[in-house]
Each structure stands twice: as structure tokens, then as C-alpha cells.
Short mmCIF file of C-alpha atoms in Angstrom, two decimals:
data_model
loop_
_atom_site.label_atom_id
_atom_site.label_comp_id
_atom_site.label_asym_id
_atom_site.label_seq_id
_atom_site.Cartn_x
_atom_site.Cartn_y
_atom_site.Cartn_z
CA UNK D 85 21.30 -4.72 -14.77
CA UNK D 86 22.31 -5.97 -11.32
CA UNK D 87 22.55 -9.76 -11.04
CA UNK D 88 23.23 -12.21 -8.25
CA UNK D 89 25.54 -15.20 -8.34
CA UNK D 90 23.31 -17.10 -10.79
CA UNK D 91 21.07 -15.77 -13.51
CA UNK D 92 18.58 -14.12 -11.16
CA UNK D 93 18.04 -10.38 -11.49
CA UNK D 94 17.90 -8.05 -8.51
CA UNK D 95 14.74 -5.98 -8.31
CA UNK D 96 12.90 -3.72 -5.89
CA UNK D 97 9.20 -3.70 -5.05
CA UNK D 98 7.06 -0.58 -4.95
CA UNK D 99 3.64 -0.75 -3.32
CA UNK D 100 1.07 1.89 -2.40
CA UNK D 101 -2.17 2.16 -0.45
CA UNK D 102 -4.21 5.33 -0.18
CA UNK D 103 -6.01 4.40 3.06
CA UNK D 104 -4.15 3.72 6.29
CA UNK D 105 -6.31 0.69 7.13
CA UNK D 106 -5.58 -1.09 3.83
CA UNK D 107 -3.09 -3.94 4.03
CA UNK D 108 -0.15 -3.19 1.74
CA UNK D 109 1.18 -6.71 2.33
CA UNK D 110 -1.38 -8.10 -0.11
CA UNK D 111 0.39 -6.33 -2.98
CA UNK D 112 3.85 -7.18 -1.69
CA UNK D 113 3.09 -10.89 -1.29
CA UNK D 114 1.60 -11.10 -4.79
CA UNK D 115 4.69 -9.46 -6.29
CA UNK D 116 7.06 -11.69 -4.30
CA UNK D 117 5.26 -14.79 -5.55
CA UNK D 118 5.46 -13.51 -9.14
CA UNK D 119 9.17 -12.70 -8.74
CA UNK D 120 10.01 -16.08 -7.22
CA UNK D 121 8.44 -17.93 -10.14
CA UNK D 122 10.58 -15.93 -12.57
CA UNK D 123 13.88 -15.96 -10.73
CA UNK D 124 14.01 -12.36 -9.51
CA UNK D 125 15.80 -11.60 -6.26
CA UNK D 126 13.99 -8.96 -4.20
CA UNK D 127 16.59 -6.52 -2.90
CA UNK D 128 14.22 -4.06 -1.27
CA UNK D 129 10.57 -3.26 -0.60
CA UNK D 130 9.28 0.32 -0.58
CA UNK D 131 5.61 0.80 0.47
CA UNK D 132 3.93 4.21 0.43
CA UNK D 133 1.14 4.20 3.05
CA UNK D 134 -1.78 6.62 3.05
CA UNK D 135 -0.61 8.24 -0.20
CA UNK D 136 -3.04 9.25 -2.92
CA UNK D 137 -2.65 7.86 -6.41
CA UNK D 138 -3.22 11.34 -7.84
CA UNK D 139 0.23 12.43 -6.65
CA UNK D 140 3.34 12.34 -8.82
CA UNK D 141 4.98 8.93 -8.23
CA UNK D 142 8.46 10.45 -8.36
CA UNK D 143 7.59 12.85 -5.52
CA UNK D 144 6.31 10.24 -3.07
CA UNK D 145 8.49 9.62 0.02
CA UNK D 146 9.10 5.89 -0.41
CA UNK D 147 9.49 6.13 -4.18
CA UNK D 148 12.25 8.69 -3.66
CA UNK D 149 13.92 6.26 -1.25
CA UNK D 150 13.52 3.52 -3.85
CA UNK D 151 15.28 5.56 -6.53
CA UNK D 152 18.16 6.42 -4.19
CA UNK D 153 18.52 2.76 -3.21
CA UNK D 154 18.53 1.65 -6.85
CA UNK D 155 21.18 4.25 -7.70
CA UNK D 156 23.42 3.20 -4.80
CA UNK D 157 23.06 -0.54 -5.53
CA UNK D 158 23.07 -0.54 -9.33
CA UNK D 159 19.51 -1.89 -9.61
CA UNK D 160 17.26 -0.94 -12.49
CA UNK D 161 14.23 -3.26 -12.22
CA UNK D 162 11.13 -2.01 -10.40
CA UNK D 163 8.19 -4.33 -9.72
CA UNK D 164 4.71 -2.86 -9.16
CA UNK D 165 1.47 -4.83 -8.69
CA UNK D 166 -0.64 -2.82 -11.13
CA UNK D 167 -0.82 0.59 -12.78
CA UNK D 168 -3.34 1.92 -10.26
CA UNK D 169 -0.70 1.42 -7.53
CA UNK D 170 1.76 3.44 -9.63
CA UNK D 171 -0.72 6.25 -10.20
CA UNK D 172 -4.31 7.28 -10.83
CA UNK D 173 -3.53 10.44 -12.78
CA UNK D 174 -2.94 9.75 -16.47
CA UNK D 175 -0.65 12.72 -17.29
CA UNK D 176 1.36 12.49 -14.03
CA UNK D 177 1.84 8.74 -14.32
CA UNK D 178 2.80 8.74 -18.01
CA UNK D 179 5.34 11.51 -17.47
CA UNK D 180 6.83 9.72 -14.44
CA UNK D 181 6.97 6.44 -16.34
CA UNK D 182 8.63 8.14 -19.30
CA UNK D 183 11.32 9.63 -17.06
CA UNK D 184 12.02 6.26 -15.44
CA UNK D 185 12.39 4.54 -18.80
CA UNK D 186 14.66 7.32 -20.08
CA UNK D 187 16.87 6.78 -17.02
CA UNK D 188 17.22 3.11 -17.94
CA UNK D 189 14.76 1.58 -15.49
CA UNK D 190 12.72 -1.49 -16.34
CA UNK D 191 9.26 -1.19 -14.80
CA UNK D 192 7.14 -4.34 -14.64
CA UNK D 193 3.47 -4.41 -13.63
CA UNK D 194 3.26 -7.94 -12.33
CA UNK D 195 -0.52 -8.26 -12.26
CA UNK D 196 -0.57 -8.09 -16.06
CA UNK D 197 2.94 -9.48 -16.59
CA UNK D 198 3.49 -6.20 -18.44
CA UNK D 199 6.90 -4.65 -19.05
CA UNK D 200 6.37 -0.92 -19.53
CA UNK D 201 7.33 0.21 -23.04
CA UNK D 202 6.09 3.54 -24.38
CA UNK D 203 7.76 2.96 -27.75
CA UNK D 204 5.78 -0.18 -28.53
CA UNK D 205 2.34 0.74 -29.91
CA UNK D 206 0.47 -2.20 -28.36
CA UNK D 207 2.18 -1.74 -24.99
CA UNK D 208 1.56 2.01 -25.04
CA UNK D 209 -2.14 1.52 -25.78
CA UNK D 210 -2.47 -0.95 -22.91
CA UNK D 211 -0.70 1.36 -20.45
CA UNK D 212 -2.79 4.37 -21.46
CA UNK D 213 -5.99 2.32 -21.25
CA UNK D 214 -5.23 0.92 -17.79
CA UNK D 215 -4.23 4.35 -16.47
CA UNK D 216 -7.40 5.89 -17.88
CA UNK D 217 -9.43 3.23 -16.07
CA UNK D 218 -7.50 3.93 -12.84
CA UNK D 219 -8.13 7.66 -13.20
CA UNK D 220 -11.83 7.12 -13.86
CA UNK D 221 -12.05 4.86 -10.79
CA UNK D 222 -10.47 7.63 -8.70
CA UNK D 223 -12.94 10.20 -10.04
CA UNK D 224 -15.83 7.81 -9.40
CA UNK D 225 -14.69 7.22 -5.81
CA UNK D 226 -14.46 10.98 -5.23
CA UNK D 227 -18.00 11.39 -6.57
CA UNK D 228 -19.25 8.65 -4.24
CA UNK D 229 -17.56 10.26 -1.23
CA UNK D 230 -19.01 13.68 -2.05
CA UNK D 231 -22.47 12.19 -2.56
CA UNK D 232 -22.17 10.27 0.72
CA UNK D 233 -21.16 13.42 2.60
CA UNK D 234 -24.16 15.30 1.25
CA UNK D 235 -26.55 12.49 2.16
CA UNK D 236 -24.88 11.75 5.49
CA UNK D 237 -23.99 8.20 4.46
CA UNK D 238 -20.66 6.43 4.81
CA UNK D 239 -19.36 4.66 1.72
CA UNK D 240 -16.41 2.85 3.28
CA UNK D 241 -16.68 -0.64 4.70
CA UNK D 242 -18.14 -0.75 8.23
CA UNK D 243 -15.43 -0.20 10.87
CA UNK D 244 -14.12 -3.30 12.58
CA UNK D 245 -15.88 -3.60 15.97
CA UNK D 246 -13.76 -2.84 19.02
CA UNK D 247 -15.30 -3.46 22.47
CA UNK D 248 -14.46 0.00 23.80
CA UNK D 249 -15.84 -0.51 27.32
CA UNK D 250 -13.79 -3.67 27.72
CA UNK D 251 -10.66 -1.88 26.47
CA UNK D 252 -11.17 0.92 29.01
CA UNK D 253 -11.68 -1.59 31.82
CA UNK D 254 -8.51 -3.49 30.94
CA UNK D 255 -6.51 -0.25 30.73
CA UNK D 256 -7.70 0.68 34.23
CA UNK D 257 -6.50 -2.74 35.40
CA UNK D 258 -3.02 -1.94 34.09
CA UNK D 259 -3.00 -3.96 30.88
CA UNK D 260 -0.75 -2.74 28.07
CA UNK D 261 -2.21 -2.06 24.64
CA UNK D 262 -0.30 -5.02 23.20
CA UNK D 263 -1.77 -7.31 25.85
CA UNK D 264 -5.26 -6.01 25.11
CA UNK D 265 -4.72 -6.42 21.36
CA UNK D 266 -3.67 -10.07 21.76
CA UNK D 267 -6.52 -10.73 24.19
CA UNK D 268 -9.17 -9.31 21.84
CA UNK D 269 -7.82 -11.27 18.89
CA UNK D 270 -8.08 -14.42 20.98
CA UNK D 271 -11.72 -13.63 21.69
CA UNK D 272 -12.48 -13.20 17.99
CA UNK D 273 -12.57 -9.40 17.86
CA UNK D 274 -10.66 -7.12 15.45
CA UNK D 275 -11.52 -9.26 12.44
CA UNK D 276 -13.32 -8.35 9.24
CA UNK D 277 -13.94 -9.74 5.78
CA UNK D 278 -12.99 -8.36 2.37
CA UNK D 279 -14.56 -10.16 -0.59
CA UNK D 280 -15.12 -13.20 1.62
CA UNK D 281 -11.52 -13.30 2.88
CA UNK D 282 -11.09 -12.90 6.64
CA UNK D 283 -8.52 -10.37 7.79
CA UNK D 284 -7.58 -8.80 11.08
CA UNK D 285 -6.53 -5.36 12.22
CA UNK D 286 -2.82 -4.96 12.71
CA UNK D 287 -1.57 -3.69 16.06
CA UNK D 288 -0.80 -0.29 14.50
CA UNK D 289 -4.33 -0.07 13.08
CA UNK D 290 -5.76 -1.03 16.47
CA UNK D 291 -3.81 1.75 18.24
CA UNK D 292 -4.73 4.22 15.47
CA UNK D 293 -8.43 3.44 15.97
CA UNK D 294 -8.15 3.89 19.74
CA UNK D 295 -6.32 7.20 19.32
CA UNK D 296 -9.05 8.38 16.95
CA UNK D 297 -11.58 7.60 19.70
CA UNK D 298 -9.53 9.54 22.24
CA UNK D 299 -8.36 6.42 24.08
CA UNK D 300 -4.66 6.47 24.92
CA UNK D 301 -2.52 4.55 27.35
CA UNK D 302 -1.53 7.06 30.01
CA UNK D 303 2.17 7.23 30.79
CA UNK D 304 3.05 6.77 34.43
CA UNK D 305 5.20 9.62 35.67
CA UNK D 306 7.90 8.77 38.21
CA UNK D 307 7.12 10.07 41.69
CA UNK D 308 9.31 12.65 43.28
#
């Protein structure tokens, strides 16, 4: 187990979101706060963005990077917010977790203050139960999406309003996308609420939305 100068233990954070517009920093900040209270030193953060929970955790791009980093730096503690972030497929997730534990990793799901242990009956029951719930949630979400497609309804949260005409006008005036982004934030645009908490689109999300609408900043070619 890698340690720092004192008694603190080095650990890495793994986070995952399945939708590009979700803010992965919510998970990361929660884990960092948990780690700080318990004396863990965060040596690295590895977020998988726009990656489905049905995939094998060990085959995800950032998780592969995490494992390589841990191997190179003698780190064996992995912090994950909850089991749904690790995976939403019961067989895939259990097998991946088993392999990690066999390789000597300590996996902690900080939301539950749960150290993964498949040899302890109580711990095993809890892990299986939480993964079953995560898998059922995934299946339920798929059913909702399919039902929404058939009925022509959208089941995601309403898209954050972007004043498209104003964006086009500012682009014609020579504004950069970053200038427009800052300007719109200052006017109160690009904000939305999740469970009563106000959030704002990141710059990357803003550009992604514009690209999806076919709005791109044209590159000026040098004359001659």
C-alpha cells in the first residue's frame, strides 16, 4: 500500500457519467471530501465521460489508464462514488470487482463507506443488492427511452436554452465562442436546475450544443 510522508494513504479516484452533459465533478468533489476527512491523498483522478455502465469496467479507456497508473506508482486503493458508477451490469461488475480484489486492489465505494469484500457474507450481499438495483435502474431507463421514442416524447430534462439568434449575430460581429459563452453567462443564460440546485453549462457543453445545431465558428483563411 503506497503511503505518503505521514500515515495518509495514496489513492486514485474513478468516476463515470453516461451522458456527455452530466457533470462528473459532482462525483469527484464528493469523493475528495470523503478522502480528506479520512486522510487519503488523491494521487490521480480518472473520469470516463459518455460511457455506459453496461460496459466492462476493466475495458473502459480511463479505467485502463487508472490501472496502468496504479501499477507504475505502487498504488492499490481505488475510490468510487457508488456501485452504479462502477457498473450497471451485475455479472460484468462482479467479475471485474473480483479480478481487482484478486490483484490486491482495495476498492472503496465512498457513498456507502463500503470497502468491497466478496469473501464477507454481509458485504457480498450488500454489493450484489446494490448492483442489482443499478442494473434494474438501467433497464428501467432503457424502457422509458423506448416508450418515449414510440410516443414521440422526450424523457430527458429540457435542454438548457441558448439564444441562437443572438449567438449567430455575435459570431457575424467577430466574437469568439469563448467571448459569447462568458457574455451569455453574464446575462443569465446557460443555466439550469437539477433537484433545485442551479448549475451551468460548461464551455465544452456549450460548444457541443452549438455544433449539434450546425453552428460553428468559421476559420479565417489567410489571403494569398
